[in-house]
Amino acid sequence: MDIEKDYIKLIFGLKLKQVRTQKNLSLFGLAKLTNLSKSYLNEIEKGKKYPKTDKILLLCEHLDVTYDQMVSLKLDNNLAPIGEILKSGILKEIPLELFGIQEADLIDIIANAPAKVNAFISTIIEIAQHYNLSRESFFLAALRSYQEAHSNYFDDLEEKVIAFSKSFQINLDSKISIEELEAILKEEYEYKIEEIVFKDQEALEDLRSIYVPKSRTLLLSTELDDPQKAFILAKEIAYNYLKISDRLLTFSWIKFENFDQVLNNFYASYFAGALLLPRKLVVNKINAFLENENPKPEEFVSLIESFEVSPESFYQRLTNLLPKDFQLKNLFFLRLSHRIGSDIYQINKELHITHQQEPHANETNEHYCRRWVSVKTIDEAIRQNKPHFFDAQISSYANSGNEYLVFSSATKDPFAENYIRSISVGILINPTMKKKFKFIDGKPLVKRIVGVTCETCAVQDCLERAALPIVLEKKKRHENTDAVVQQFMNQYS
């Protein structure tokens, strides 16, 4: 098995530092003993340099360890977790600088952590393995954290969309046409655009586009609707205008080679969303909608359709603009997927701004609350055979008492046969929110007590319950057992 040179240097550095500190030697002291400079030893310990054999022998002599011990890649138990992380190469793949972290500093923190902290790291690794957390899932979780840390609003990308519009004379006060998007790709970026029947080949039936870099050819599925086509074209413009070369070549994505591709995919998608849904235009239309004290569901659907984008693109854009322009930072975004004919609903995309609101995706195969408007819109879209079913409700979570205004749209899943998906945005109801949404206390809005999963829900007499509250029942049994044990403890003490 080939092991990267960087990994070997880092392991040697960790071992040298561990032995030195065990001998109660400072870097200055070790430098004095060995006649090696302090800065050189410091670079070795940080994994930046690997000493030659004669230097290793010199260090071994003064630290009273064998050569084999020092050059072995085997780490002591207390350093084993950091060894696992380094060996996985994950720190190399995630740009830690996005979070203001230097790799060397992170390694230093973990290497100097007490045994309990290292045990915690080992536990996290084990949990990830137990739940089969894929590399891609890890990348997407890191990206989600990055979005949440910035309230999912990126001013530099918003500014680049404005700069692009000025450079290409695009009017952001009105929607951009597909013809204009195609013209920019063909004339400015020398693209060839061809439409082909992807579904003729089973392996390609879930894809909507393929980009061939060598010939600058964009292959589009004939199954695309206008919103999908506009998004793909806008995203290709983003890759070019932002000068992104390390990118994904298919839509939807098949796999990520590294974290940069995950991040670049997000940047291009954000740019595309901001181009198709210009900030000023969207904010003005939302303000006009909020002026209505008794809005009808059709009016919200008309608001989405006025931009000729998919409901998902519109809801995603809301997560950019509600925190920034409406000061509504306590919100969540969910994409719920359902196979027609089954009783399973899965969260396959989520985002939480400011703090971790209910609900969350779970890995325990529990049943999500059937009282969610996200579930209702899916069921109604199937029952009424509607291409787009919209609804809204006030969801009051039984466990926390938090209340959210939740908007939800259900449409056919364009990437999976016989699947329906709903896209939802939930906004925490508080005094700031009520000032913006004047209709929040109006009669048309249904208010429902909801849970997260049936297995953890304490709502009594729920007609929609899909499973017994076994998690709560187990907790109650343990509490009852503990109470009886305490009685015996008091009786015999």
XYZ file of C-alpha atoms in Angstrom, residues 13-484:
472
model
C 6.366 14.830 13.511
C 3.644 13.693 15.888
C 5.853 10.929 17.282
C 8.825 13.248 17.754
C 6.700 15.760 19.631
C 5.172 13.017 21.775
C 8.567 11.589 22.776
C 10.020 15.053 23.402
C 7.168 16.093 25.689
C 7.303 12.744 27.520
C 10.976 13.508 28.280
C 9.876 16.955 29.517
C 12.053 18.634 26.896
C 11.275 21.958 25.235
C 12.091 22.543 21.590
C 14.888 24.815 22.786
C 16.224 22.024 25.015
C 16.144 19.424 22.241
C 17.852 21.864 19.882
C 20.620 22.396 22.445
C 21.102 18.655 22.951
C 21.256 17.783 19.251
C 22.809 20.965 17.788
C 19.838 21.107 15.390
C 18.102 24.450 15.043
C 14.859 25.033 16.905
C 13.125 26.184 13.717
C 14.204 22.975 11.916
C 12.848 20.793 14.733
C 9.630 22.797 14.780
C 9.146 22.187 11.048
C 9.699 18.462 11.579
C 7.094 18.349 14.337
C 4.562 20.198 12.186
C 5.018 17.637 9.400
C 6.665 20.053 6.994
C 10.055 18.310 6.862
C 11.308 14.750 7.188
C 14.888 14.414 8.551
C 17.594 12.377 6.868
C 18.789 9.130 8.440
C 21.736 10.681 10.268
C 19.445 13.292 11.859
C 16.948 10.608 12.926
C 19.771 8.603 14.550
C 20.929 11.738 16.379
C 17.409 12.381 17.699
C 17.008 8.737 18.754
C 20.301 8.860 20.656
C 19.338 11.915 22.712
C 15.712 10.874 23.237
C 16.635 7.302 24.179
C 14.356 5.604 21.631
C 15.165 3.106 18.904
C 15.358 4.027 15.248
C 12.640 1.488 14.402
C 10.299 3.054 16.963
C 10.747 6.509 15.472
C 10.283 5.593 11.808
C 7.425 3.153 12.386
C 4.064 4.402 11.155
C 2.350 2.746 14.100
C 1.048 5.259 16.633
C 0.418 4.871 20.344
C -3.205 4.413 21.349
C -3.612 8.025 22.413
C -2.563 9.231 18.938
C -4.393 6.525 16.985
C -7.486 8.665 16.180
C -5.416 11.431 14.594
C -3.589 8.738 12.645
C -6.925 7.484 11.293
C -7.898 10.996 10.220
C -4.537 11.658 8.568
C -4.505 8.295 6.829
C -7.986 8.890 5.411
C -6.692 12.043 3.704
C -9.906 13.864 4.565
C -8.047 16.920 5.904
C -6.386 17.290 2.518
C -9.691 17.194 0.686
C -11.640 19.715 2.748
C -10.449 23.330 2.396
C -10.212 24.052 6.108
C -9.336 27.672 5.338
C -13.032 28.204 4.530
C -13.678 27.807 8.237
C -10.621 29.844 9.275
C -8.639 26.734 10.249
C -5.080 25.822 9.347
C -4.447 22.089 8.925
C -1.270 22.215 11.042
C -3.139 23.963 13.866
C -5.944 21.411 13.792
C -3.485 18.520 13.906
C -1.694 20.220 16.797
C -4.951 20.615 18.738
C -5.935 16.971 18.234
C -2.419 15.681 18.947
C -2.339 17.555 22.264
C -5.896 16.658 23.219
C -6.486 14.617 26.355
C -7.372 10.949 26.080
C -11.101 11.682 26.493
C -11.082 13.979 23.461
C -9.292 11.373 21.369
C -11.841 8.812 22.549
C -14.562 11.168 21.352
C -12.887 11.456 17.920
C -12.695 7.657 17.731
C -16.393 7.470 18.565
C -17.268 9.917 15.773
C -15.272 7.813 13.286
C -17.017 4.657 14.486
C -20.459 6.257 14.210
C -19.672 7.405 10.671
C -18.636 3.864 9.747
C -21.658 2.345 11.496
C -24.067 4.544 9.570
C -22.090 4.002 6.369
C -21.384 7.733 6.066
C -19.992 8.063 2.580
C -17.234 10.435 1.568
C -19.795 12.359 -0.481
C -22.165 12.614 2.501
C -19.296 13.969 4.592
C -18.507 16.564 1.920
C -22.153 17.620 1.668
C -22.400 17.932 5.460
C -19.288 20.151 5.450
C -20.808 22.290 2.686
C -24.068 22.588 4.609
C -22.168 23.800 7.678
C -20.394 26.364 5.488
C -23.731 27.617 4.136
C -25.265 27.801 7.595
C -22.246 29.695 8.966
C -22.883 32.402 6.329
C -26.697 32.390 6.706
C -26.624 30.993 3.155
C -26.019 34.462 1.716
C -22.842 35.176 -0.250
C -22.398 38.826 -1.104
C -19.422 38.229 -3.416
C -21.517 35.948 -5.651
C -24.418 38.413 -5.636
C -21.987 41.135 -6.731
C -20.576 38.927 -9.489
C -24.066 38.380 -10.879
C -24.538 42.160 -11.003
C -21.134 42.598 -12.656
C -22.010 39.874 -15.172
C -25.331 41.553 -15.991
C -23.569 44.854 -16.678
C -20.879 43.221 -18.789
C -23.406 41.273 -20.889
C -26.123 43.941 -20.807
C -28.613 41.726 -18.996
C -31.640 43.471 -17.495
C -32.034 42.129 -13.937
C -35.379 43.900 -13.583
C -36.915 41.203 -15.741
C -36.373 37.500 -16.259
C -33.641 36.316 -18.615
C -34.774 34.119 -21.523
C -33.476 30.688 -22.497
C -32.566 32.093 -25.922
C -30.356 34.725 -24.282
C -28.652 32.156 -22.055
C -27.930 29.939 -25.061
C -26.595 32.878 -27.075
C -24.131 33.803 -24.318
C -22.815 30.231 -24.100
C -22.469 29.869 -27.858
C -21.118 33.307 -28.789
C -19.039 34.217 -25.734
C -17.866 30.820 -24.521
C -17.911 28.946 -27.866
C -20.234 26.181 -26.727
C -21.914 23.649 -28.928
C -25.349 22.715 -27.581
C -27.075 19.523 -28.699
C -30.266 17.829 -27.536
C -30.272 14.034 -27.348
C -32.629 11.344 -26.019
C -30.953 10.241 -22.788
C -33.676 7.760 -21.865
C -32.731 5.574 -24.849
C -29.817 4.411 -22.703
C -30.820 3.094 -19.277
C -27.559 4.261 -17.677
C -28.322 7.866 -18.636
C -32.045 8.060 -17.888
C -31.522 9.895 -14.560
C -29.323 12.580 -16.142
C -30.407 15.866 -17.652
C -27.106 17.113 -19.118
C -23.508 16.143 -19.874
C -20.698 18.614 -20.542
C -17.789 17.489 -22.742
C -14.829 19.826 -21.954
C -12.618 18.810 -24.893
C -15.113 19.945 -27.539
C -16.997 22.402 -25.277
C -20.190 20.521 -26.071
C -23.228 20.618 -23.792
C -25.548 17.653 -24.294
C -29.092 18.328 -23.074
C -31.817 15.756 -22.522
C -34.896 16.143 -24.703
C -36.915 15.505 -21.506
C -35.960 18.884 -20.018
C -38.681 21.375 -19.194
C -37.949 25.102 -19.530
C -37.047 25.744 -15.852
C -34.565 22.835 -15.839
C -33.029 23.956 -19.114
C -32.676 27.553 -17.923
C -30.961 26.429 -14.708
C -28.482 24.171 -16.531
C -27.594 26.917 -19.010
C -27.212 29.504 -16.243
C -24.993 27.122 -14.305
C -22.739 26.589 -17.332
C -22.436 30.364 -17.653
C -21.474 30.485 -13.964
C -18.688 27.925 -14.403
C -17.242 30.001 -17.216
C -17.745 33.489 -15.800
C -16.363 32.447 -12.390
C -13.467 30.685 -14.174
C -14.135 27.359 -12.459
C -12.300 24.445 -14.052
C -12.501 21.766 -11.332
C -16.154 21.006 -11.816
C -18.827 18.362 -12.217
C -19.634 17.332 -15.767
C -23.153 15.961 -15.321
C -26.470 17.182 -13.983
C -27.520 15.729 -11.694
C -24.137 14.781 -10.255
C -22.893 11.188 -10.248
C -19.951 11.537 -7.859
C -17.591 14.115 -6.407
C -13.857 13.608 -6.866
C -12.933 16.116 -4.132
C -14.409 18.796 -1.893
C -13.487 21.576 -4.332
C -15.972 20.103 -6.801
C -18.676 20.109 -4.120
C -17.935 23.735 -3.299
C -17.652 24.800 -6.948
C -20.930 23.066 -7.751
C -22.533 25.124 -4.973
C -20.970 28.373 -6.207
C -22.195 27.754 -9.764
C -25.674 26.815 -8.521
C -25.852 29.906 -6.322
C -24.790 32.128 -9.241
C -27.381 30.479 -11.495
C -30.117 30.984 -8.901
C -29.173 34.641 -8.414
C -29.173 35.191 -12.188
C -32.560 33.552 -12.793
C -34.062 35.033 -9.628
C -32.505 38.519 -9.338
C -32.360 39.707 -5.758
C -34.066 43.082 -6.210
C -36.860 41.648 -8.341
C -37.570 38.761 -5.964
C -37.521 41.001 -2.880
C -39.963 43.425 -4.492
C -42.368 40.636 -5.434
C -42.186 39.064 -1.972
C -42.892 42.446 -0.371
C -45.923 42.871 -2.635
C -47.132 39.384 -1.632
C -46.692 40.168 2.083
C -48.773 43.343 1.778
C -51.813 41.138 1.248
C -53.469 40.412 4.602
C -55.441 37.492 3.208
C -53.379 35.862 0.426
C -54.631 32.824 -1.436
C -52.481 29.744 -2.160
C -52.762 30.400 -5.905
C -51.061 33.752 -5.415
C -47.936 32.123 -3.987
C -47.904 29.621 -6.850
C -48.235 32.525 -9.301
C -45.312 34.232 -7.568
C -43.128 31.166 -8.194
C -44.344 30.694 -11.761
C -43.712 34.335 -12.656
C -39.972 33.536 -12.740
C -40.264 30.354 -14.829
C -38.015 28.430 -12.440
C -38.626 25.185 -10.585
C -40.207 25.413 -7.120
C -36.944 24.073 -5.685
C -34.934 26.921 -7.239
C -37.413 29.459 -5.843
C -37.389 27.984 -2.323
C -33.588 27.771 -2.389
C -33.486 31.452 -3.301
C -35.752 32.224 -0.346
C -33.094 30.745 1.949
C -30.627 33.327 0.551
C -32.889 36.368 0.743
C -35.129 35.872 3.785
C -32.164 36.016 6.214
C -30.503 38.928 4.378
C -33.341 41.194 3.259
C -36.118 40.307 5.710
C -33.995 39.557 8.822
C -35.653 36.133 9.112
C -32.694 33.968 10.034
C -34.447 31.179 11.926
C -35.582 28.991 9.070
C -35.212 25.544 7.589
C -35.280 24.107 4.072
C -36.368 20.518 3.366
C -36.645 18.326 0.315
C -38.822 15.320 1.024
C -38.999 12.420 -1.431
C -41.709 9.758 -1.731
C -42.132 6.760 -4.009
C -45.721 6.480 -5.227
C -47.402 3.460 -3.652
C -45.031 3.206 -0.671
C -45.440 4.557 2.866
C -41.865 5.860 3.068
C -40.942 9.564 3.036
C -37.261 10.487 3.017
C -35.447 13.765 3.638
C -32.709 13.960 1.004
C -31.796 17.623 1.392
C -31.944 19.985 4.350
C -30.567 23.309 5.513
C -30.939 25.130 8.833
C -30.124 28.811 9.208
C -28.969 30.293 12.568
C -29.713 27.266 14.744
C -30.699 23.659 14.414
C -34.458 23.826 13.996
C -36.833 20.917 13.785
C -37.029 18.719 11.811
C -33.867 16.811 10.901
C -33.073 13.870 8.689
C -32.512 10.707 10.711
C -30.576 7.539 9.986
C -32.716 5.229 12.129
C -35.476 4.410 9.641
C -38.090 6.137 11.791
C -41.294 7.489 10.265
C -41.475 11.238 9.735
C -44.559 12.982 11.115
C -47.517 12.566 8.751
C -48.903 15.910 9.947
C -46.177 17.842 8.156
C -47.450 19.984 5.311
C -44.472 18.537 3.362
C -46.188 15.132 3.500
C -49.658 16.544 2.856
C -48.623 18.301 -0.364
C -47.093 15.070 -1.690
C -50.240 13.075 -0.868
C -52.520 15.712 -2.419
C -50.378 16.029 -5.551
C -50.830 12.274 -6.051
C -54.532 12.216 -5.139
C -55.453 15.189 -7.313
C -52.908 14.326 -10.039
C -51.607 17.898 -10.046
C -48.211 18.849 -11.534
C -47.699 21.376 -8.697
C -49.605 21.248 -5.424
C -48.945 24.044 -2.916
C -50.044 24.465 0.679
C -48.994 26.236 3.874
C -49.618 25.678 7.549
C -48.444 26.692 11.000
C -46.560 23.734 12.475
C -46.326 23.710 16.269
C -43.712 21.204 17.410
C -44.899 19.245 20.444
C -41.432 18.576 21.876
C -40.024 22.115 21.750
C -43.072 24.365 21.519
C -41.532 26.163 18.518
C -43.950 27.257 15.820
C -43.115 27.687 12.132
C -44.945 29.009 9.132
C -44.183 26.353 6.521
C -44.638 26.790 2.758
C -44.530 23.592 0.721
C -44.718 22.682 -2.982
C -44.966 19.138 -4.318
C -44.027 18.215 -7.883
C -42.973 15.146 -9.815
C -39.329 14.278 -9.173
C -37.571 14.976 -12.484
C -34.742 12.578 -11.657
C -36.648 9.507 -10.479
C -39.503 7.633 -12.122
C -42.645 7.244 -9.957
C -41.359 9.624 -7.297
C -42.946 12.796 -5.956
C -40.981 15.332 -3.945
C -41.934 18.323 -1.866
C -39.824 21.398 -1.246
C -40.517 23.293 1.973
C -39.305 26.359 3.808
C -40.228 26.814 7.467
C -39.894 30.220 9.163
C -39.832 30.476 12.960
C -42.784 32.508 14.201
C -41.575 35.330 16.464
C -42.350 39.070 16.812
C -39.997 40.023 13.937
C -41.602 37.476 11.658
C -45.154 38.599 12.551
C -44.344 42.166 11.523
C -43.403 40.937 8.048
C -46.158 38.337 7.602
C -49.290 40.288 8.460
C -51.543 37.360 7.547
C -49.964 35.007 10.108
C -52.885 35.309 12.529
C -55.525 35.067 9.812
C -58.148 32.319 9.766
C -57.181 30.662 6.459
C -53.930 29.247 7.914
C -54.305 25.833 9.541
C -52.339 25.270 12.737
C -51.281 21.699 13.531
C -49.372 20.137 16.389
C -46.592 18.071 14.814
C -43.686 15.895 15.848
C -40.454 14.922 14.148
C -40.867 11.155 13.917
C -43.766 8.984 15.054
C -41.407 6.927 17.200
C -40.425 9.995 19.272
C -43.752 11.861 19.207
C -45.880 12.391 22.333
C -48.965 13.694 20.515
C -51.993 11.787 21.835
C -54.735 10.259 19.660
C -52.948 11.042 16.400
C -55.007 9.584 13.562
C -52.113 9.987 11.097
C -49.580 8.093 13.221
C -47.540 5.665 11.085
C -45.741 3.940 13.986
C -46.037 3.589 17.746
C -43.999 5.976 19.946
C -41.585 3.200 20.881
C -38.681 5.529 21.702
C -40.797 7.478 24.187
C -42.307 4.293 25.620
C -38.817 2.901 26.216
C -37.812 6.147 27.920
C -40.894 6.012 30.166
C -40.156 2.385 31.114
C -36.631 3.369 32.146
C -37.959 6.333 34.145
C -40.493 4.078 35.928
C -37.785 1.512 36.668
C -35.528 4.244 38.029
C -38.333 5.563 40.269
C -38.924 2.106 41.777
